[in-house]
mmCIF file of C-alpha atoms in Angstrom:
data_model
loop_
_atom_site.group_PDB
_atom_site.id
_atom_site.type_symbol
_atom_site.label_atom_id
_atom_site.label_comp_id
_atom_site.label_asym_id
_atom_site.label_seq_id
_atom_site.Cartn_x
_atom_site.Cartn_y
_atom_site.Cartn_z
ATOM 1 C CA UNK A 20 0.015 -0.005 0.019
ATOM 2 C CA UNK A 21 2.874 2.372 0.733
ATOM 3 C CA UNK A 22 4.396 1.837 -2.724
ATOM 4 C CA UNK A 23 1.187 3.174 -4.204
ATOM 5 C CA UNK A 24 1.930 6.452 -2.330
ATOM 6 C CA UNK A 25 5.667 6.549 -3.083
ATOM 7 C CA UNK A 26 5.558 9.580 -5.355
ATOM 8 C CA UNK A 27 3.454 11.488 -2.818
ATOM 9 C CA UNK A 28 5.829 10.473 -0.023
ATOM 10 C CA UNK A 29 8.962 11.463 -1.894
ATOM 11 C CA UNK A 30 7.404 14.833 -2.764
ATOM 12 C CA UNK A 31 6.612 15.375 0.902
ATOM 13 C CA UNK A 32 10.140 14.407 1.988
ATOM 14 C CA UNK A 33 11.629 16.848 -0.583
ATOM 15 C CA UNK A 34 9.352 19.647 0.656
ATOM 16 C CA UNK A 35 10.431 18.928 4.223
ATOM 17 C CA UNK A 36 14.118 19.057 3.297
ATOM 18 C CA UNK A 37 13.548 22.287 1.402
ATOM 19 C CA UNK A 38 11.750 23.776 4.444
ATOM 20 C CA UNK A 39 14.729 22.965 6.654
ATOM 21 C CA UNK A 40 17.138 24.230 4.028
ATOM 22 C CA UNK A 41 15.347 27.588 3.863
ATOM 23 C CA UNK A 42 14.425 27.833 7.601
ATOM 24 C CA UNK A 43 17.887 27.021 8.908
ATOM 25 C CA UNK A 44 19.859 28.998 6.342
ATOM 26 C CA UNK A 45 22.413 31.228 7.984
ATOM 27 C CA UNK A 46 22.368 29.556 11.354
ATOM 28 C CA UNK A 47 26.052 29.544 12.454
ATOM 29 C CA UNK A 48 27.569 26.149 12.993
ATOM 30 C CA UNK A 49 24.670 24.255 11.441
ATOM 31 C CA UNK A 50 24.481 22.761 7.979
ATOM 32 C CA UNK A 51 22.018 20.396 6.315
ATOM 33 C CA UNK A 52 23.617 17.330 4.791
ATOM 34 C CA UNK A 53 24.282 18.270 1.211
ATOM 35 C CA UNK A 54 22.465 16.693 -1.703
ATOM 36 C CA UNK A 55 24.734 15.072 -4.295
ATOM 37 C CA UNK A 56 24.714 17.250 -7.410
ATOM 38 C CA UNK A 57 24.899 14.154 -9.647
ATOM 39 C CA UNK A 58 21.697 12.578 -8.333
ATOM 40 C CA UNK A 59 18.146 13.211 -7.278
ATOM 41 C CA UNK A 60 17.689 12.457 -3.609
ATOM 42 C CA UNK A 61 14.460 11.177 -2.112
ATOM 43 C CA UNK A 62 15.477 13.239 0.997
ATOM 44 C CA UNK A 63 14.149 10.410 3.174
ATOM 45 C CA UNK A 64 15.813 11.929 6.295
ATOM 46 C CA UNK A 65 16.658 15.565 6.917
ATOM 47 C CA UNK A 66 19.979 15.570 8.799
ATOM 48 C CA UNK A 67 21.933 18.490 10.111
ATOM 49 C CA UNK A 68 25.651 18.566 10.974
ATOM 50 C CA UNK A 69 26.385 20.556 14.170
ATOM 51 C CA UNK A 70 29.693 22.323 14.552
ATOM 52 C CA UNK A 71 29.828 22.883 18.328
ATOM 53 C CA UNK A 72 32.085 26.024 18.303
ATOM 54 C CA UNK A 73 29.969 27.642 15.625
ATOM 55 C CA UNK A 74 26.543 26.657 16.908
ATOM 56 C CA UNK A 75 27.245 26.958 20.653
ATOM 57 C CA UNK A 76 26.066 23.401 21.531
ATOM 58 C CA UNK A 77 27.172 19.973 20.419
ATOM 59 C CA UNK A 78 24.767 17.693 18.733
ATOM 60 C CA UNK A 79 23.906 15.721 21.856
ATOM 61 C CA UNK A 80 23.201 18.880 23.843
ATOM 62 C CA UNK A 81 20.937 20.070 21.006
ATOM 63 C CA UNK A 82 19.229 16.713 21.007
ATOM 64 C CA UNK A 83 18.554 16.960 24.728
ATOM 65 C CA UNK A 84 17.313 20.566 24.521
ATOM 66 C CA UNK A 85 14.951 19.742 21.679
ATOM 67 C CA UNK A 86 13.726 16.668 23.599
ATOM 68 C CA UNK A 87 12.912 19.062 26.467
ATOM 69 C CA UNK A 88 10.596 20.888 23.988
ATOM 70 C CA UNK A 89 9.009 17.584 22.900
ATOM 71 C CA UNK A 90 10.885 17.588 19.602
ATOM 72 C CA UNK A 91 12.348 14.195 18.794
ATOM 73 C CA UNK A 92 15.652 13.970 16.935
ATOM 74 C CA UNK A 93 17.992 11.037 16.442
ATOM 75 C CA UNK A 94 21.784 10.807 16.137
ATOM 76 C CA UNK A 95 22.921 9.658 12.743
ATOM 77 C CA UNK A 96 23.557 5.914 12.612
ATOM 78 C CA UNK A 97 26.377 4.479 14.722
ATOM 79 C CA UNK A 98 29.253 3.408 12.436
ATOM 80 C CA UNK A 99 29.100 -0.357 11.987
ATOM 81 C CA UNK A 100 32.667 -0.908 13.280
ATOM 82 C CA UNK A 101 31.606 0.686 16.640
ATOM 83 C CA UNK A 102 28.732 -1.728 17.070
ATOM 84 C CA UNK A 103 28.849 -3.878 20.286
ATOM 85 C CA UNK A 104 28.141 -6.881 18.018
ATOM 86 C CA UNK A 105 31.547 -6.299 16.337
ATOM 87 C CA UNK A 106 33.556 -5.631 19.519
ATOM 88 C CA UNK A 107 36.929 -7.117 19.176
ATOM 89 C CA UNK A 108 36.862 -7.180 15.386
ATOM 90 C CA UNK A 109 39.691 -5.570 13.501
ATOM 91 C CA UNK A 110 38.944 -2.015 12.254
ATOM 92 C CA UNK A 111 41.091 0.656 10.719
ATOM 93 C CA UNK A 112 38.594 3.240 11.844
ATOM 94 C CA UNK A 113 36.367 5.401 9.745
ATOM 95 C CA UNK A 114 37.065 8.988 10.805
ATOM 96 C CA UNK A 115 34.392 10.553 8.513
ATOM 97 C CA UNK A 116 31.617 8.219 9.713
ATOM 98 C CA UNK A 117 32.781 8.620 13.310
ATOM 99 C CA UNK A 118 32.655 12.456 13.032
ATOM 100 C CA UNK A 119 29.255 12.382 11.410
ATOM 101 C CA UNK A 120 27.910 10.076 14.154
ATOM 102 C CA UNK A 121 29.162 12.614 16.728
ATOM 103 C CA UNK A 122 27.924 15.714 14.969
ATOM 104 C CA UNK A 123 24.879 14.809 12.983
ATOM 105 C CA UNK A 124 21.161 14.739 13.979
ATOM 106 C CA UNK A 125 18.241 13.602 11.960
ATOM 107 C CA UNK A 126 15.398 16.103 12.310
ATOM 108 C CA UNK A 127 11.722 15.240 12.273
ATOM 109 C CA UNK A 128 10.999 14.216 8.691
ATOM 110 C CA UNK A 129 7.819 12.126 8.768
ATOM 111 C CA UNK A 130 5.586 12.570 5.738
ATOM 112 C CA UNK A 131 2.937 13.584 8.251
ATOM 113 C CA UNK A 132 5.063 16.598 9.527
ATOM 114 C CA UNK A 133 2.935 19.667 9.124
ATOM 115 C CA UNK A 134 4.386 23.034 8.050
ATOM 116 C CA UNK A 135 3.440 24.363 11.501
ATOM 117 C CA UNK A 136 5.324 21.482 13.257
ATOM 118 C CA UNK A 137 8.303 22.019 11.026
ATOM 119 C CA UNK A 138 8.254 25.758 11.793
ATOM 120 C CA UNK A 139 8.288 24.966 15.512
ATOM 121 C CA UNK A 140 11.320 22.784 15.055
ATOM 122 C CA UNK A 141 13.120 25.430 13.076
ATOM 123 C CA UNK A 142 12.253 28.183 15.572
ATOM 124 C CA UNK A 143 13.565 26.067 18.412
ATOM 125 C CA UNK A 144 16.825 25.380 16.706
ATOM 126 C CA UNK A 145 17.277 28.986 15.666
ATOM 127 C CA UNK A 146 16.573 30.056 19.290
ATOM 128 C CA UNK A 147 19.236 27.654 20.631
ATOM 129 C CA UNK A 148 21.970 28.788 18.277
ATOM 130 C CA UNK A 149 24.739 30.551 20.193
ATOM 131 C CA UNK A 150 23.737 29.147 23.546
ATOM 132 C CA UNK A 151 26.154 27.144 25.670
ATOM 133 C CA UNK A 152 25.259 24.198 27.877
ATOM 134 C CA UNK A 153 24.067 24.980 31.357
ATOM 135 C CA UNK A 154 26.889 25.571 33.780
ATOM 136 C CA UNK A 155 29.320 26.815 31.124
#
């Protein structure tokens, strides 16, 4: 049944990505994961990369602050070589995936996300820019 709605879902995902791209433009220390210029993304997840010195909070502090406002975000996937299931396995490390896991958050991107809900997420993130964690 979902495949019958695929075109509609992909269009919604692209609108959501565009909304974040426009709404978060110019926020210091925050960038949306770039779309590959050689492809056409389905924009299934809208993910931001947080640069702590530029934004004022690291990604996990932003996650907690948004959670406090009842906005759910998720860290980008854990690199496979860091999985407990692979503990003890040989790994050369993957510095790019490790950095992205530390710095990236996937924002609310459900096809049911309303423009009002997305505006609330964007407003909360913009309000938190430049703040430092409590106690600093």
